[in-house]
mmCIF file with all atom_site columns, C-alpha atoms in Angstrom:
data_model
loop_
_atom_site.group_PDB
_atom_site.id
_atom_site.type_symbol
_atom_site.label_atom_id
_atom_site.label_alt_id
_atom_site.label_comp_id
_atom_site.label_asym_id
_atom_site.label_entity_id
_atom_site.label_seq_id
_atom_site.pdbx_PDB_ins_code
_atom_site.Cartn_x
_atom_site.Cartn_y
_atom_site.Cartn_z
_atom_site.occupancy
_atom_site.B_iso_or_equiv
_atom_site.pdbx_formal_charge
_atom_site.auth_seq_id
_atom_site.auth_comp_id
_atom_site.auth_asym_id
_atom_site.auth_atom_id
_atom_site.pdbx_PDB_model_num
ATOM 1   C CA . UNK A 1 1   ? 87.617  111.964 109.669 1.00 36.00 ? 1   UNK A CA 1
ATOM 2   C CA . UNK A 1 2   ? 89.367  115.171 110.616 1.00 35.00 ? 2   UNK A CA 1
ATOM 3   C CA . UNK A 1 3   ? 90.186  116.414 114.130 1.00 37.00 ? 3   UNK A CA 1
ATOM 4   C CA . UNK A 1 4   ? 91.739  119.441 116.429 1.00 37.00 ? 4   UNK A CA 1
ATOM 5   C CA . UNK A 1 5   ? 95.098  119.478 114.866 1.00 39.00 ? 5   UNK A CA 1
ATOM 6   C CA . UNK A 1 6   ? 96.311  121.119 118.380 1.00 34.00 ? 6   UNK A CA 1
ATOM 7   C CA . UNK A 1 7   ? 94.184  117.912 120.613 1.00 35.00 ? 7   UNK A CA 1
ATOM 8   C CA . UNK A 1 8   ? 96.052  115.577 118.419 1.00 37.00 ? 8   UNK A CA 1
ATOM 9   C CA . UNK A 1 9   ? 99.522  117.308 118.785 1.00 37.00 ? 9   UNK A CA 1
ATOM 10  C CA . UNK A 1 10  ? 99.586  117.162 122.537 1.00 30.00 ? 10  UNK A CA 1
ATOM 11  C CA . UNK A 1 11  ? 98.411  113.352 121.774 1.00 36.00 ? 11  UNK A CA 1
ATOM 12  C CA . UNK A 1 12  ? 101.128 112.532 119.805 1.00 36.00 ? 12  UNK A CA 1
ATOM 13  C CA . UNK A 1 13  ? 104.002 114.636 121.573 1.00 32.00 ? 13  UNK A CA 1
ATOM 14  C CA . UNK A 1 14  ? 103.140 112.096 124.386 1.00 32.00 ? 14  UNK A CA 1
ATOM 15  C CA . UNK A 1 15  ? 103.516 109.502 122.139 1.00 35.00 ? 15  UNK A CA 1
ATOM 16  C CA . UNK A 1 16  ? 107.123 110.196 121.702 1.00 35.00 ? 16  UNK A CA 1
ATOM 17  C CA . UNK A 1 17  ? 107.501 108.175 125.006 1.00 29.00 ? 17  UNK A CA 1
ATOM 18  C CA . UNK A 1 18  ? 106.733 104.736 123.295 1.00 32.00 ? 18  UNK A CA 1
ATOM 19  C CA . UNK A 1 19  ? 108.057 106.103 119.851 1.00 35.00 ? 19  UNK A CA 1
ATOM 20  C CA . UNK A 1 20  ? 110.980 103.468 118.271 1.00 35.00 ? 20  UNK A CA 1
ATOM 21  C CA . UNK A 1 21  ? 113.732 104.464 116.188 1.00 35.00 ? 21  UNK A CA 1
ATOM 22  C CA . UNK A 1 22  ? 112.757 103.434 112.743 1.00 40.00 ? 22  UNK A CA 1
ATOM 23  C CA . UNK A 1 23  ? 114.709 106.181 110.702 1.00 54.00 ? 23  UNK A CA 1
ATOM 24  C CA . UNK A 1 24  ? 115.997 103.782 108.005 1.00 66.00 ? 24  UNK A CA 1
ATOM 25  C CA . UNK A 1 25  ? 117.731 104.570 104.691 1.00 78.00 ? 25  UNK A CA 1
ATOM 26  C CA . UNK A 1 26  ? 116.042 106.432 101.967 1.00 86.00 ? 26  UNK A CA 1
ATOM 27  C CA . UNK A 1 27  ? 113.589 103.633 99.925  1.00 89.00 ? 27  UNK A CA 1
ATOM 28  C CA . UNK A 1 28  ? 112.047 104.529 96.095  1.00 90.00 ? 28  UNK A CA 1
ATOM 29  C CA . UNK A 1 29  ? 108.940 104.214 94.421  1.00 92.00 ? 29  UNK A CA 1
ATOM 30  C CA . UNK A 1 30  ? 107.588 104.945 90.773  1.00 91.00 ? 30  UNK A CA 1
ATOM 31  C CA . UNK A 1 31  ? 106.927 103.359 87.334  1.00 89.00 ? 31  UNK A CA 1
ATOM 32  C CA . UNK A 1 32  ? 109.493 100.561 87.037  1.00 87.00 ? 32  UNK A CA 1
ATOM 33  C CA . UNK A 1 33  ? 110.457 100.360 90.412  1.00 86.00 ? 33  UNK A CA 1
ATOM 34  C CA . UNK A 1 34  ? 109.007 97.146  92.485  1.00 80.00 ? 34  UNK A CA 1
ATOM 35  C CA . UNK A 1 35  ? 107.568 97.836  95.618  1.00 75.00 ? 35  UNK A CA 1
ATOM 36  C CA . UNK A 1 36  ? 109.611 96.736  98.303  1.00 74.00 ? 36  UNK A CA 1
ATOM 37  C CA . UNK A 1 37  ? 110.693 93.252  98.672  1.00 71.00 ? 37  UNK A CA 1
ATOM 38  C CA . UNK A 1 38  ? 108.476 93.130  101.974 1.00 74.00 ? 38  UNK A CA 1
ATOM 39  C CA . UNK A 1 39  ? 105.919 94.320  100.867 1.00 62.00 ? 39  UNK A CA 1
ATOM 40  C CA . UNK A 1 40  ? 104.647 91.293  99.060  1.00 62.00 ? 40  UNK A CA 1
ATOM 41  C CA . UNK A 1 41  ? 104.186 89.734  102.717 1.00 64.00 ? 41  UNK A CA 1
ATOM 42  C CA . UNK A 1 42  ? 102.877 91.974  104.678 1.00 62.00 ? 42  UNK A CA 1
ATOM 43  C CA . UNK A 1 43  ? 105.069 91.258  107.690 1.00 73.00 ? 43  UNK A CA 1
ATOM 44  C CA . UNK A 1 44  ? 105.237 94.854  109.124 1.00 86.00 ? 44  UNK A CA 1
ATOM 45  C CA . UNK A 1 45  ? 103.859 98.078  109.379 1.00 91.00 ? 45  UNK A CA 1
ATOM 46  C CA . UNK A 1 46  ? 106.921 99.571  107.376 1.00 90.00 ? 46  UNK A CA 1
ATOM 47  C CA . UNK A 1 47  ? 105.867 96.771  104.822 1.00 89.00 ? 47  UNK A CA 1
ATOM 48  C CA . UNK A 1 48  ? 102.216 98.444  104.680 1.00 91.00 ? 48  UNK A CA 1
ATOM 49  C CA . UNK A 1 49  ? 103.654 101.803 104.097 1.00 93.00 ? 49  UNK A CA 1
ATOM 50  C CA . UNK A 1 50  ? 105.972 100.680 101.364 1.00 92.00 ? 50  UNK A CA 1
ATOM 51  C CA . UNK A 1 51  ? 102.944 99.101  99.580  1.00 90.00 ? 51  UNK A CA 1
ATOM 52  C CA . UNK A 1 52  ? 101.002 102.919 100.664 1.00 92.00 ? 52  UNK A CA 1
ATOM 53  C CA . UNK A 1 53  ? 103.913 104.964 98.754  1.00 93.00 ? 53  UNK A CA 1
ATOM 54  C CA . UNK A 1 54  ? 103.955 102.483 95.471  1.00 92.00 ? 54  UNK A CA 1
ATOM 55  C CA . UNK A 1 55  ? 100.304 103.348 95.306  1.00 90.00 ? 55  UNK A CA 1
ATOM 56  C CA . UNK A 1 56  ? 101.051 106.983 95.436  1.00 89.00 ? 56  UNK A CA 1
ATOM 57  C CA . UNK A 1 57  ? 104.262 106.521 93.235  1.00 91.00 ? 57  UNK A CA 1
ATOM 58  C CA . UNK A 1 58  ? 103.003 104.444 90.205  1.00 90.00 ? 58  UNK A CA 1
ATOM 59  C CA . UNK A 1 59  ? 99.610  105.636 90.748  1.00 88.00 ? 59  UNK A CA 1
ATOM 60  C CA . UNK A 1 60  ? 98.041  102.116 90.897  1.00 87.00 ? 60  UNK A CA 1
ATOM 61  C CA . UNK A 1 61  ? 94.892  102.022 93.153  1.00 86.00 ? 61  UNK A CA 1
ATOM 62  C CA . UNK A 1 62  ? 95.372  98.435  93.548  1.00 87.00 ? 62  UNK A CA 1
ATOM 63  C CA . UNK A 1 63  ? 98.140  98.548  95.730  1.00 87.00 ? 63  UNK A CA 1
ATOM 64  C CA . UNK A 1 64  ? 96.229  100.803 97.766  1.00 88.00 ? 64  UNK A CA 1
ATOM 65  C CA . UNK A 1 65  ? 93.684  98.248  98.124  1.00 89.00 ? 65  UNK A CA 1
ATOM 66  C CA . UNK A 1 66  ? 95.971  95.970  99.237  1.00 89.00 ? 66  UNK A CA 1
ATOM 67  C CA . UNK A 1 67  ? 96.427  97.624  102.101 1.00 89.00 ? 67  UNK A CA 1
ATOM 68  C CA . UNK A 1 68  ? 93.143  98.863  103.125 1.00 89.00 ? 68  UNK A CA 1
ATOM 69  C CA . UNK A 1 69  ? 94.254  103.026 102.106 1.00 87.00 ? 69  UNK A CA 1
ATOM 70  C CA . UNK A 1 70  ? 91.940  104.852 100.585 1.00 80.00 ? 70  UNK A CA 1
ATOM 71  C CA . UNK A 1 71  ? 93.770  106.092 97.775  1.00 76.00 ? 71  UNK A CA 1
ATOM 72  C CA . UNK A 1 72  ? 94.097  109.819 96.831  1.00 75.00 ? 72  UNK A CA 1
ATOM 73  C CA . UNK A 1 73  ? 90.942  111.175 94.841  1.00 77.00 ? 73  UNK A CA 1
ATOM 74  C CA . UNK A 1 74  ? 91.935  111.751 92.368  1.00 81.00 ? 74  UNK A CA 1
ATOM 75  C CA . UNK A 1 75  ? 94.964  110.223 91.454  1.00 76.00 ? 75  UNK A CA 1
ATOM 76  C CA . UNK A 1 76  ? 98.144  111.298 91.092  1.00 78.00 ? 76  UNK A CA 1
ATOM 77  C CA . UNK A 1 77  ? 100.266 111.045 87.713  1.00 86.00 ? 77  UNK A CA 1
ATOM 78  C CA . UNK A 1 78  ? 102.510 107.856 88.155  1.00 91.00 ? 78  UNK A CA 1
ATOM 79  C CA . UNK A 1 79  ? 106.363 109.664 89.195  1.00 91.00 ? 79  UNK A CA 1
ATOM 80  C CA . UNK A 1 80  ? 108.844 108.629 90.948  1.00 92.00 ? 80  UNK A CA 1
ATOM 81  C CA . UNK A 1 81  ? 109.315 109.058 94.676  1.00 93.00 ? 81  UNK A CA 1
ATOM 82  C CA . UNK A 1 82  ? 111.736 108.911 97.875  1.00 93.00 ? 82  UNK A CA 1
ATOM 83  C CA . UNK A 1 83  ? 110.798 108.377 101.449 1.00 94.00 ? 83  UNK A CA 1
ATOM 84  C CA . UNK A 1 84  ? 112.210 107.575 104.301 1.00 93.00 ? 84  UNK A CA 1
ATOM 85  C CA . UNK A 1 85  ? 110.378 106.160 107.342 1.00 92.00 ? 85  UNK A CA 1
ATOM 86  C CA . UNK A 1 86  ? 111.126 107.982 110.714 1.00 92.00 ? 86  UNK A CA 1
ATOM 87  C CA . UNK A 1 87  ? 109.735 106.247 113.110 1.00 90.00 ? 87  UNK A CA 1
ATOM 88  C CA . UNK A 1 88  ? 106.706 103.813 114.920 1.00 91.00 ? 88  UNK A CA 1
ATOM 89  C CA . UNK A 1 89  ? 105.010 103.336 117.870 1.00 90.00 ? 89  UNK A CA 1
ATOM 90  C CA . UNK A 1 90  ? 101.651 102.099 119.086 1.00 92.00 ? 90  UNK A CA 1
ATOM 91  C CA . UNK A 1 91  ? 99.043  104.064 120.722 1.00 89.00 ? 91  UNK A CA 1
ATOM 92  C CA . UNK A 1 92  ? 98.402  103.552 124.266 1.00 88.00 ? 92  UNK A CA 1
ATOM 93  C CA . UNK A 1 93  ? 95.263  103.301 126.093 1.00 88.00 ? 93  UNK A CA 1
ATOM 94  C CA . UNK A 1 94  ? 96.419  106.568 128.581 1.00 85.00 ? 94  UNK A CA 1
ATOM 95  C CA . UNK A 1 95  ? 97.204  108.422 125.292 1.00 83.00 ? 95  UNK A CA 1
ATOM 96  C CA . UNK A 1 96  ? 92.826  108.539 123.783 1.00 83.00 ? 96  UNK A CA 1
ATOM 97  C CA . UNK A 1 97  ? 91.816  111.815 125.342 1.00 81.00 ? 97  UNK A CA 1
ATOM 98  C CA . UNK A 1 98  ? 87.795  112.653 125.285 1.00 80.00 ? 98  UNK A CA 1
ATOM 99  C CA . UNK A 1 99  ? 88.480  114.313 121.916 1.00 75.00 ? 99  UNK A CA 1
ATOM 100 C CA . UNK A 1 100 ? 90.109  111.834 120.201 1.00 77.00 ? 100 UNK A CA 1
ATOM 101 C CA . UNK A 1 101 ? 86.582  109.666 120.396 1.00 76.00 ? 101 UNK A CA 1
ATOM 102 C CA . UNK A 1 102 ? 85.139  111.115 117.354 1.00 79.00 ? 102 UNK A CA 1
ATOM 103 C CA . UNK A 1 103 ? 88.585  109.679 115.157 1.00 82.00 ? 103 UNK A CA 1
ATOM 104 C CA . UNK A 1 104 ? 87.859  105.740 115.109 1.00 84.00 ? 104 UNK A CA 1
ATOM 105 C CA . UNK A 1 105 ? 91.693  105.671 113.591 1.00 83.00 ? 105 UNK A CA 1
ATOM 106 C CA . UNK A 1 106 ? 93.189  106.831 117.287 1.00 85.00 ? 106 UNK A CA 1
ATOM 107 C CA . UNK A 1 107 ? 92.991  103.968 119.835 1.00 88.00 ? 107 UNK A CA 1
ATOM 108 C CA . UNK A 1 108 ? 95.251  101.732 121.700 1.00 92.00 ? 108 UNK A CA 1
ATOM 109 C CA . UNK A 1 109 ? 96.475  99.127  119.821 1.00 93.00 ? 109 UNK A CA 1
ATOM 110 C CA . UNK A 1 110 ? 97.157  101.371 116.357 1.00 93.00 ? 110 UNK A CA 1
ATOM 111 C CA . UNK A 1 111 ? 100.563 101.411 115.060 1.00 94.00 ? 111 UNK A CA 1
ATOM 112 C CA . UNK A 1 112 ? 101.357 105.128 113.877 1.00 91.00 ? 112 UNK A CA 1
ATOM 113 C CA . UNK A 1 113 ? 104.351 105.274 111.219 1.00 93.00 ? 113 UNK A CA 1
ATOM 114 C CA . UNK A 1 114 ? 105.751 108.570 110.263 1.00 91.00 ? 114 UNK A CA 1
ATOM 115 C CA . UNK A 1 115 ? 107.107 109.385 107.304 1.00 94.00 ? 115 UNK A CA 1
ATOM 116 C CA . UNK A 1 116 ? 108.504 111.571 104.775 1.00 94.00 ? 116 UNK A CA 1
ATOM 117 C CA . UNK A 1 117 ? 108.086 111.570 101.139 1.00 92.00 ? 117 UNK A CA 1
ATOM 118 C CA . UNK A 1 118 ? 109.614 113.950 97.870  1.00 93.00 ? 118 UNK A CA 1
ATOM 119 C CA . UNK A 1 119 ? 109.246 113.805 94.327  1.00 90.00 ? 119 UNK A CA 1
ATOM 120 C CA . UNK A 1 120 ? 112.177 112.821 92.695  1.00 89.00 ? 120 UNK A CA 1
ATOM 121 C CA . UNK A 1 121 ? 111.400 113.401 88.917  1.00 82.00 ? 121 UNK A CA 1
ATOM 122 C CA . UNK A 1 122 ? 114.125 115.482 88.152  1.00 74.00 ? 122 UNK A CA 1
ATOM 123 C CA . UNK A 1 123 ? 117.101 112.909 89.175  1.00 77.00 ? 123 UNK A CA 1
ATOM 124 C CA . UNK A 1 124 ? 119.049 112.254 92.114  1.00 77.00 ? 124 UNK A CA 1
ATOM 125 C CA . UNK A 1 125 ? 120.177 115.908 92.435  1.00 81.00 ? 125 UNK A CA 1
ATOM 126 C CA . UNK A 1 126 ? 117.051 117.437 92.445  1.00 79.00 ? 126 UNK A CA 1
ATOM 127 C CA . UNK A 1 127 ? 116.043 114.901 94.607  1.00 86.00 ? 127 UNK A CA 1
ATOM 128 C CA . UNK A 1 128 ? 118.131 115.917 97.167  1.00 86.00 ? 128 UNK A CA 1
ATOM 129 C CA . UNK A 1 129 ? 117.523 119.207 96.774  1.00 89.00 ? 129 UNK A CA 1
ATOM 130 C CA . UNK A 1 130 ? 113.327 118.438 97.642  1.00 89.00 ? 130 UNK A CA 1
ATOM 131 C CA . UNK A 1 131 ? 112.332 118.681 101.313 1.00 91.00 ? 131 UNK A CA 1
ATOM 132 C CA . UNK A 1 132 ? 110.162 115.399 102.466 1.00 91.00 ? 132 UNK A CA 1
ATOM 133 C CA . UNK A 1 133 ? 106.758 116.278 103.252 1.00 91.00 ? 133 UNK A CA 1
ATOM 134 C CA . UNK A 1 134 ? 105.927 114.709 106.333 1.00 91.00 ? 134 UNK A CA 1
ATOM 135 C CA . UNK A 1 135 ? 102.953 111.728 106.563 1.00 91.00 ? 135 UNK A CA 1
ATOM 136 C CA . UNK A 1 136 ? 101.233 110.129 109.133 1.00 89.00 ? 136 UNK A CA 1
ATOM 137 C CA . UNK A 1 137 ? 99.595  106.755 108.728 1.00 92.00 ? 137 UNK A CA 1
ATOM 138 C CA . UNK A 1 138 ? 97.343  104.640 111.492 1.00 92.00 ? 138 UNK A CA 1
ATOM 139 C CA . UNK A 1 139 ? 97.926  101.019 111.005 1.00 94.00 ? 139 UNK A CA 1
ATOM 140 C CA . UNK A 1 140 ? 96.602  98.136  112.648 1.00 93.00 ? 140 UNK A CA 1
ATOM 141 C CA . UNK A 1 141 ? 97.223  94.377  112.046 1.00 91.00 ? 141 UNK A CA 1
ATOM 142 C CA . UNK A 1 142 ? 94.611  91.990  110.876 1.00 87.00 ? 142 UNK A CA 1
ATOM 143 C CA . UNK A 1 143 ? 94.340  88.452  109.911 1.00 86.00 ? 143 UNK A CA 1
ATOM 144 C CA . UNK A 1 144 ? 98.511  88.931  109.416 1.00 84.00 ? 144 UNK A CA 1
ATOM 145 C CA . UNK A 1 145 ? 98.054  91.664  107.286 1.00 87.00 ? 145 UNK A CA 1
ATOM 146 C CA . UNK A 1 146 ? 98.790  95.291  108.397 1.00 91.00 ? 146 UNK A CA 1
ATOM 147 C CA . UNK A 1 147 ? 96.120  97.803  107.331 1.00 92.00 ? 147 UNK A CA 1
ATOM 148 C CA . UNK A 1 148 ? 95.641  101.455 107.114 1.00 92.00 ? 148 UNK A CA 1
ATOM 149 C CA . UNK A 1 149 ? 93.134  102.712 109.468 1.00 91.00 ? 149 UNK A CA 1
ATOM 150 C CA . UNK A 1 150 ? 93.915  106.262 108.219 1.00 89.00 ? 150 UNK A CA 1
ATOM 151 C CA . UNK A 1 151 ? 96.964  108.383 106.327 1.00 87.00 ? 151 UNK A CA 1
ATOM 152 C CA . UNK A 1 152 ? 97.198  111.998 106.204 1.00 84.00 ? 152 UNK A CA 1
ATOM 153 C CA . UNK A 1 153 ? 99.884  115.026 105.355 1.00 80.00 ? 153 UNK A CA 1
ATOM 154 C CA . UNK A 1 154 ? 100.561 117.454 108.178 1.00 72.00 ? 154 UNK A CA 1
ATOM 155 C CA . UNK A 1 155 ? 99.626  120.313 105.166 1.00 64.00 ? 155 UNK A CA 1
ATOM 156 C CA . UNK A 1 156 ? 96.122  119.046 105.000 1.00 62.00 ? 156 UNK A CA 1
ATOM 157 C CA . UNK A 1 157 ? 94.318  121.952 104.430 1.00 52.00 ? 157 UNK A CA 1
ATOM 158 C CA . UNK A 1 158 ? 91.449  121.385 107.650 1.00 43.00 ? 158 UNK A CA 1
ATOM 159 C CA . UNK A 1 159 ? 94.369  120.112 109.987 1.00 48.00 ? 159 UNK A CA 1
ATOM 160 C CA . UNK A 1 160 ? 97.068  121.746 111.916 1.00 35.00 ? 160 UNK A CA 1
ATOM 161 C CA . UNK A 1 161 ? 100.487 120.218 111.938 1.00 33.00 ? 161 UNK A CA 1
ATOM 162 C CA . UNK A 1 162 ? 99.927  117.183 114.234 1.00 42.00 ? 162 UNK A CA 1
ATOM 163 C CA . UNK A 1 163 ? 103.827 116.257 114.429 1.00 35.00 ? 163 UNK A CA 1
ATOM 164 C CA . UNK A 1 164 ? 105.138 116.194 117.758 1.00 37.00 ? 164 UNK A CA 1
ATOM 165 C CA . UNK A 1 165 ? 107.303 119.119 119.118 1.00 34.00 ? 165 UNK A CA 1
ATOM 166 C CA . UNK A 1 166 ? 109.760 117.078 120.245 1.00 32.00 ? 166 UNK A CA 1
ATOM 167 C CA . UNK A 1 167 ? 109.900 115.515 116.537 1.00 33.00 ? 167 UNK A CA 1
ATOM 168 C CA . UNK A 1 168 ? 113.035 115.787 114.486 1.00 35.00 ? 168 UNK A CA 1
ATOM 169 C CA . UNK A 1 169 ? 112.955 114.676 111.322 1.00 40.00 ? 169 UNK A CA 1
ATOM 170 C CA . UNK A 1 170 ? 116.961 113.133 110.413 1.00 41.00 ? 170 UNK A CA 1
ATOM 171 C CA . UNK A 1 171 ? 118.650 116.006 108.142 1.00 42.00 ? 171 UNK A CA 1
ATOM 172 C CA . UNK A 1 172 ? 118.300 116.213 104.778 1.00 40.00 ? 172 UNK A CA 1
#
């Protein structure tokens, strides 16, 4: 489901209110590298997204499934990754304007998780060298197991940048 990029901006600049600190070390993904230790559990929405990137990274739609994503059509080559997650909060009731009705993803209770990803395939310095592209994922828990309600880029090509104003990523 795609939206107003601008509607959804304003939406989540507010959101910055509620938003948590969650800026953690870099993490990796790709062919040989195990999914995070979490992961296997489920226990929290950084857990989901870790399970979310080793989809992308080794290019296995079952991890994907795992987590409810819908997994990129079609699929990436398996490569190896880097991300970093920036930050969580959950959407508020006050926070759903009239044109966020139409996206079942936005509603109170949804955990959103930014984060940034970059290919890493040509070794740790041109790693470093890559600029994350920034994510967005809507996650909500069920049965004890944290599911993606929806994940986008900001460069999706019918979307404006949805990132908060406010937002700054840590520097690369």
């Amino acid at each position: 489901m795609r939206s107003s990029g601008a509607s959804l901006g304003l939406c989540l600049l507010l959101l910055g209110a509620s938003a948590q600190a969650g800026a953690g070390e870099p993490r990796r993904a790709g062919p040989g590298i195990a999914p995070a230790p979490c992961a296997a559990t489920g226990s929290g929405a950084a857990c989901a997204i870790d399970l979310l990137v080793a989809c992308i990274a080794r290019a296995e739609r079952e991890l994907c499934a795992r987590v409810g994503a819908e997994p990129p059509d079609p699929a990436p080559r398996a490569r190896r990754l880097q991300y970093r997650i920036d930050r969580e909060s959950v959407i508020r009731a006050a926070q759903v304007g009239e044109d966020h009705r139409a996206m079942p993803w936005f509603r109170p209770g949804v955990t959103l998780v930014e984060f940034g990803l970059r290919d890493c395939e040509g070794g740790e310095a041109a790693c470093a060298r890559e600029p994350f592209e920034e994510f967005q994922a809507y996650l909500r828990s069920r049965d004890g197991r944290w599911q993606v309600e929806h994940w986008r880029a900001t460069g999706d090509a019918d979307q404006g940048a949805q990132l908060p104003e406010a937002f700054a990523p840590r520097a690369q």
